[in-house]
Coordinates of C-alpha atoms in Angstrom, one line a residue:
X1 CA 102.5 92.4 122.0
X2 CA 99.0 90.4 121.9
X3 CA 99.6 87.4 120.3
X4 CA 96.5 85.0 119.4
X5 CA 97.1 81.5 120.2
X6 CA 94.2 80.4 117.8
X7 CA 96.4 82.2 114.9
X8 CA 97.7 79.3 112.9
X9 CA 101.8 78.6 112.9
X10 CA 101.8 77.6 109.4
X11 CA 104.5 79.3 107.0
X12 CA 103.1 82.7 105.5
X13 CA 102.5 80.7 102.0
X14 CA 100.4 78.3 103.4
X15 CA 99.1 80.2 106.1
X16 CA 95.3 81.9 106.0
X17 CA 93.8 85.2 107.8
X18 CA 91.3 84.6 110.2
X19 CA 88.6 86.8 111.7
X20 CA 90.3 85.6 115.7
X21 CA 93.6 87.2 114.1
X22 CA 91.6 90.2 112.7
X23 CA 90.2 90.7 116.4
X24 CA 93.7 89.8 117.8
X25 CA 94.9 92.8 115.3
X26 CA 92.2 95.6 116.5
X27 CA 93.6 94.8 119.9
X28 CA 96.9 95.3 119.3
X29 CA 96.2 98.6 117.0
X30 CA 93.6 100.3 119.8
X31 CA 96.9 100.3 122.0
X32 CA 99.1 102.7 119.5
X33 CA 96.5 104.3 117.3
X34 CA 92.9 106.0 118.1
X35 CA 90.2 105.3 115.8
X36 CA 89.8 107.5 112.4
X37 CA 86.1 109.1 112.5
X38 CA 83.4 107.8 111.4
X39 CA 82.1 110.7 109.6
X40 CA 78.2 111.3 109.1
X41 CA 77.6 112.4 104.9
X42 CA 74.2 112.7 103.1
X43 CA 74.5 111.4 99.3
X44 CA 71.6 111.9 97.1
X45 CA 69.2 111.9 99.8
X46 CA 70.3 109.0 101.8
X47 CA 72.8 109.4 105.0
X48 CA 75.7 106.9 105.3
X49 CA 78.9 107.3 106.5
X50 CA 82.7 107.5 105.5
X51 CA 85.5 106.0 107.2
X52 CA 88.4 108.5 107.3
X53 CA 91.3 106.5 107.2
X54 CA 93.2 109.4 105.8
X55 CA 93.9 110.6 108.7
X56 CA 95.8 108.2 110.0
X57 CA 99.3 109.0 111.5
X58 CA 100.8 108.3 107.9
X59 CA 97.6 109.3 105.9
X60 CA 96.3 105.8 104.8
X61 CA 95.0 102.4 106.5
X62 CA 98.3 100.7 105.6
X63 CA 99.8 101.2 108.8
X64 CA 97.1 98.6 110.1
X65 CA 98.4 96.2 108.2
X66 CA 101.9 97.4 108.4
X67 CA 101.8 97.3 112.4
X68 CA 99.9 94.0 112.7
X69 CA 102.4 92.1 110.2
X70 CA 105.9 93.5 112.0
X71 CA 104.7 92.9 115.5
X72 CA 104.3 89.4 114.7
X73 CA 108.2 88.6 113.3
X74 CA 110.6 87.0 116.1
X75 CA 113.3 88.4 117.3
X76 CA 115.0 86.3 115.4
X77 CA 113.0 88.3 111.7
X78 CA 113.2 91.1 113.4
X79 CA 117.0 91.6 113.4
X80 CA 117.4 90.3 110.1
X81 CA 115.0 93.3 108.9
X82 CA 111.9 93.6 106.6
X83 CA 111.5 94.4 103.0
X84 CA 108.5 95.7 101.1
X85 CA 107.3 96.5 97.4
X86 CA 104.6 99.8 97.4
X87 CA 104.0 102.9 95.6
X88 CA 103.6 104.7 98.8
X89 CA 101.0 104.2 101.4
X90 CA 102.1 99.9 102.3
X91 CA 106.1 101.7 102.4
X92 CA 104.7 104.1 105.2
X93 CA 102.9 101.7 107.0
X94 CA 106.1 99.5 107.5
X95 CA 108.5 102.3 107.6
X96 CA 106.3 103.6 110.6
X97 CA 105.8 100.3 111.9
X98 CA 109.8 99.5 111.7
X99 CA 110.9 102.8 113.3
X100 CA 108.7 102.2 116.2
X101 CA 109.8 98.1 116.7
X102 CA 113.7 98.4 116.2
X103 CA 113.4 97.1 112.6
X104 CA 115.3 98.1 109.6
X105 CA 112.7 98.2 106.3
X106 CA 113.8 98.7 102.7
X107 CA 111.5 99.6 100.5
X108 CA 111.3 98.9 96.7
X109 CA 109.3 101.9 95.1
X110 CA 108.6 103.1 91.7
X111 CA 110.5 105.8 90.5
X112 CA 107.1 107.7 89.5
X113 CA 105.4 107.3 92.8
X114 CA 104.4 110.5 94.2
X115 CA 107.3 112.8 95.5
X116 CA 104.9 113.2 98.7
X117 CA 105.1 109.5 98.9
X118 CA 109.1 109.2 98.8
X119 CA 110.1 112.0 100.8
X120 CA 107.5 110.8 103.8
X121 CA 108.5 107.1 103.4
X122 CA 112.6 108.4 103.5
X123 CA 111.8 110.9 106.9
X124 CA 110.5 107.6 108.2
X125 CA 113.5 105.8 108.0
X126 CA 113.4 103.4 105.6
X127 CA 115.7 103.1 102.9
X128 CA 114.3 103.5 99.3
X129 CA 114.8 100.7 96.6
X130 CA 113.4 102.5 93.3
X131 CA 112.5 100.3 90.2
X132 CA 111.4 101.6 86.5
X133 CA 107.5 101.0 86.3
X134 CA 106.6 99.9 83.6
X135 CA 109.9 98.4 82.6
X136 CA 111.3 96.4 85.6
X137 CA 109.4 93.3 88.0
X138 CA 109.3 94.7 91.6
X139 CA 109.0 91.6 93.0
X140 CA 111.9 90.0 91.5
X141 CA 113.8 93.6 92.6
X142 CA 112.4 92.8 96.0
X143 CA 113.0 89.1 95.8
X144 CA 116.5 89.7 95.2
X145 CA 117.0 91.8 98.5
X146 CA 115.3 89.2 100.5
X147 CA 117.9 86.8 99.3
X148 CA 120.7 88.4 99.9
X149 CA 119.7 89.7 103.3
X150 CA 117.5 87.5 104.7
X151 CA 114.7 89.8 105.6
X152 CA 111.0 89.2 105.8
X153 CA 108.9 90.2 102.8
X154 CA 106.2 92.3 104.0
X155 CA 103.7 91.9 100.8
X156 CA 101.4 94.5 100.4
X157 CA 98.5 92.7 100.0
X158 CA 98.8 89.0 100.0
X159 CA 100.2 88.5 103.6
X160 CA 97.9 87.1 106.1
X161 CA 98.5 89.5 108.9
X162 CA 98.6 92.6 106.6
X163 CA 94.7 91.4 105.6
X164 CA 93.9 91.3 109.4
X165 CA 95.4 93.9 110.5
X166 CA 93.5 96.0 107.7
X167 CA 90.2 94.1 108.8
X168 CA 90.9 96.2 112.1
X169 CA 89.4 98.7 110.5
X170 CA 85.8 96.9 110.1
X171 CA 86.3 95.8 114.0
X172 CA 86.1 99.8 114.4
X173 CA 83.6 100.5 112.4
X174 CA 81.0 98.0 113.9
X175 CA 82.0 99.4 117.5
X176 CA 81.4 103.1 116.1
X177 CA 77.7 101.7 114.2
X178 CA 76.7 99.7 117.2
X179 CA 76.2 97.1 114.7
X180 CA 77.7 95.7 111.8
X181 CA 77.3 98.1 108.7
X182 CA 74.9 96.5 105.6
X183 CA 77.8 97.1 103.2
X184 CA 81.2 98.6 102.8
X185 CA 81.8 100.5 100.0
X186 CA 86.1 99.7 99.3
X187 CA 88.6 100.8 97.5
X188 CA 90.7 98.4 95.8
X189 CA 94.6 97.7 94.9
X190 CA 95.1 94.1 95.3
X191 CA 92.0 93.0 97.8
X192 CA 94.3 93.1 100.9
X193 CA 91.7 95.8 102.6
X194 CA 88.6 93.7 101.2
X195 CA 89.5 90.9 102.4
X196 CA 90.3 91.9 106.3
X197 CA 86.8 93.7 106.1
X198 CA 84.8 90.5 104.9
X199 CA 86.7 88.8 107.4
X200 CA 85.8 91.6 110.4
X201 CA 82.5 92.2 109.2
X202 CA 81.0 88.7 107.9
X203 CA 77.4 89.9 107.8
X204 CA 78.4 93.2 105.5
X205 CA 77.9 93.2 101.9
X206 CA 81.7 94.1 100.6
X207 CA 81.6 96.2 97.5
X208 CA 84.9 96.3 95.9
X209 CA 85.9 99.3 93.8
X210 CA 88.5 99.8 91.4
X211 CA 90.2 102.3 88.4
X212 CA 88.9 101.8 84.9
X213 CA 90.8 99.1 83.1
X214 CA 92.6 98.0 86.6
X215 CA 90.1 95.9 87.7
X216 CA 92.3 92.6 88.5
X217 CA 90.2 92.1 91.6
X218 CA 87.0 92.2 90.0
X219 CA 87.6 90.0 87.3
X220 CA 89.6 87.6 89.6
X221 CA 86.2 87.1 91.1
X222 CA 84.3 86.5 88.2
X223 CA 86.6 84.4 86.8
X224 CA 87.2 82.3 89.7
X225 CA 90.8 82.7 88.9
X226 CA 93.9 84.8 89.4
X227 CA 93.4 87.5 86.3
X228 CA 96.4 89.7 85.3
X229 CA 96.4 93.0 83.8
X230 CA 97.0 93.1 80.1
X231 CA 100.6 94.6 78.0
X232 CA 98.8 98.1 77.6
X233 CA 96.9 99.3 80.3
X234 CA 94.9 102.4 80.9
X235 CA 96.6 105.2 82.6
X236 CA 94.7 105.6 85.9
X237 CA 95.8 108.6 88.5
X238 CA 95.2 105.7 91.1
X239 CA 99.1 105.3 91.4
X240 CA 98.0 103.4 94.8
X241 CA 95.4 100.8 92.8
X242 CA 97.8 99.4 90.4
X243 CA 98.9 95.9 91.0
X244 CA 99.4 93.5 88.0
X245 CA 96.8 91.2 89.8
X246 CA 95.6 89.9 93.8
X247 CA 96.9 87.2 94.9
X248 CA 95.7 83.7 95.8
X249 CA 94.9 84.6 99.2
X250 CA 92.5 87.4 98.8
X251 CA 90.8 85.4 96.2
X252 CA 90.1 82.7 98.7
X253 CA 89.0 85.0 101.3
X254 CA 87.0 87.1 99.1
X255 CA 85.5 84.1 96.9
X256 CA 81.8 84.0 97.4
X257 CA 82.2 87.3 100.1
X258 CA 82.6 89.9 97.9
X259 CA 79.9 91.6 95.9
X260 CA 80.8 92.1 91.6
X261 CA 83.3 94.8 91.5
X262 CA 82.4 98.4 90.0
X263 CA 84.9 100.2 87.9
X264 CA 85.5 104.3 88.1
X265 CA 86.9 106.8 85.9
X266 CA 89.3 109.5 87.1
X267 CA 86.6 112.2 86.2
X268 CA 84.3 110.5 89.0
X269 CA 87.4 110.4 90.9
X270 CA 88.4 113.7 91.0
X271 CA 85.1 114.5 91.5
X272 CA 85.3 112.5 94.8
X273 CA 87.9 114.2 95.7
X274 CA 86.2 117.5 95.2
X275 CA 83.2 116.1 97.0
X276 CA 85.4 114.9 100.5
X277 CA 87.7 118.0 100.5
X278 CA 84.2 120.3 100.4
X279 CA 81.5 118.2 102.4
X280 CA 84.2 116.2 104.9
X281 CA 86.9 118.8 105.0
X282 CA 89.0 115.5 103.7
X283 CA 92.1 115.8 101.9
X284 CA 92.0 112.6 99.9
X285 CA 94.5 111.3 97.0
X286 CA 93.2 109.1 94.1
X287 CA 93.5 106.0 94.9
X288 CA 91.2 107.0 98.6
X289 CA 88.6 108.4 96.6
X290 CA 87.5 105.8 94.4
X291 CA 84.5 103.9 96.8
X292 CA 83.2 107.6 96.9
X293 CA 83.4 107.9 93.6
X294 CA 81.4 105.1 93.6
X295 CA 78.5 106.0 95.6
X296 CA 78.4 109.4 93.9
X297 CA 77.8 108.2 90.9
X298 CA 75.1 105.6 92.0
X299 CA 77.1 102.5 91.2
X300 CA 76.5 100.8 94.2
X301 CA 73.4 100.7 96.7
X302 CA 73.7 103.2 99.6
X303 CA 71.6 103.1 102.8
X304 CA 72.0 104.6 106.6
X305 CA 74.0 101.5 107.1
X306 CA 76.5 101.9 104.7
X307 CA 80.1 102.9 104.9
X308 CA 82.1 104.5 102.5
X309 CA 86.1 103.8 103.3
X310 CA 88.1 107.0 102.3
X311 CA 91.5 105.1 101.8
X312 CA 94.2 107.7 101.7
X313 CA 95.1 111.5 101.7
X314 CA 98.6 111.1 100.4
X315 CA 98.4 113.8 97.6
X316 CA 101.1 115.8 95.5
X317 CA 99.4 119.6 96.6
X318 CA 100.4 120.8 92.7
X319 CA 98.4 118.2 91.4
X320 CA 95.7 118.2 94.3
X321 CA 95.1 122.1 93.6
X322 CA 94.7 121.3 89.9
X323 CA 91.8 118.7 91.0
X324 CA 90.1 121.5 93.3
X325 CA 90.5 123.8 90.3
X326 CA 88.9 121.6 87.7
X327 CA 85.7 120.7 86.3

């Protein structure tokens, strides 16, 4: 397994992603996984491209990050196992990720994540820790299992090898371009993608792009500070861009990187969802429609040197039909 030996040895906490470990991570992934397409669109008169990371082996860019983070534990972690906190696409990433290294993974889910979500993270392997949400902490559930066990957390976000081995996917994207795109339209959860992109693709403008009223990113960025979502928020059907708030981590990496965040609605998002599954032949849940949702609606900039990351494609087909049959 490549190992970088300009990756720091510092302890995960005090550890930071770097772009050597995000190149280090692209490495390691071109040996398991081919690249997704980079898919040609015209929007509003302007062609740019998406990044279909929906069709990835378990339908979202997680397993980058997944991968990246479990080929990295010793032998010594790696018997002792791995635990994660996700609503889906982060528990299929290390579910995959575990099954192909030897590793045992639990996985703290909500009990409302998408059926599609649990049944695929289960027929990976991984045994299923569920939670109430709202109602319960899932990192003091997953805190708990890491104590009694011994096992690695495998964040979701706020890991430094999860960040580069999502920034693989900007490494990709600059070797599909010839160049480094002018921005990069992404969705957002807790910054873990946006900040392996800045990182991978230093000279792109990174727009991040989050649900209505589940903008912790955003306003972390504005703020300067970590900013956490409030008693009563908004229902969103972004079940996968719903953390409380990012972590210290991606704010320092995405601190004076990232462009101001836009907010969408789920009527643009269904509408993006519409838009892929008719123009890109993309199926695409939610949460991995909401940066083209974005540059539908004309909220951020678009040129020929723009990509448009298309996150996920993890969809419930009731609910997915409903979307294809709305207005």
């Amino acid at each position: 397994m490549i190992q970088s030996e300009d990756l720091p040895v510092a302890p995960v906490s005090e550890q930071m992603p770097t772009r050597v470990g995000v190149l280090a991570a692209a490495r390691s992934i071109a040996e398991i996984l081919p690249p997704t397409p980079l898919l040609p669109i015209e929007i509003g008169g302007i062609r740019c491209h998406v990044k279909a990371e929906s069709l990835q082996p378990i339908g979202a860019f997680k397993i980058r990050g997944g991968w990246w983070r479990l080929a990295n534990l010793s032998s010594e972690e790696r018997a002792r196992g791995v635990v994660a906190v996700s609503s889906g696409n982060h528990a299929q990433g290390v579910a995959w990720a575990a099954r192909r290294l030897g590793i045992k993974a639990t996985i703290v889910m909500p009990r409302n994540a998408p059926q599609v979500k649990l049944d695929a993270t289960r027929a990976l392997g991984a045994e299923i820790v569920l939670y109430e949400r709202p109602g319960e902490d899932r990192d003091e559930v997953a805190a708990r299992l890491v104590e009694k066990s011994g096992a690695t957390l495998v964040h979701a976000f706020g890991d430094p090898w999860v960040i580069e081995g999502q920034g693989s996917a900007g490494i990709e994207i600059a070797s599909q371009l010839s160049r480094m795109p002018d921005r990069i339209l992404v969705c957002c959860g807790g910054g873990g993608l946006a900040a392996g992109l800045s990182l991978a693709c230093p000279d792109s403008a990174i727009h991040i792009v989050e649900p209505e009223g589940w903008d912790m990113v955003g306003q972390a960025l504005e703020a300067g500070e970590i900013v956490r979502v409030g008693d009563s928020p908004p229902s969103t059907i972004c079940d996968a861009l719903q953390p409380d708030a990012t972590k210290p981590i991606n704010l320092a990496v995405l601190k004076d990187r990232a462009e101001p965040g836009v907010t969408v609605t789920d009527a643009e998002i269904r509408a993006a969802q519409r838009f892929a599954f008719s123009n890109l032949n993309l199926v695409v849940e939610p949460g991995g429609a909401a940066a083209l949702a974005a540059a539908l609606v004309g909220k951020v900039p678009l040129s020929e040197d723009t990509v448009i990351m298309v996150t996920g494609g993890n969809c419930d087909p009731a609910r997915f039909a409903e979307t294809l049959t709305s207005d």
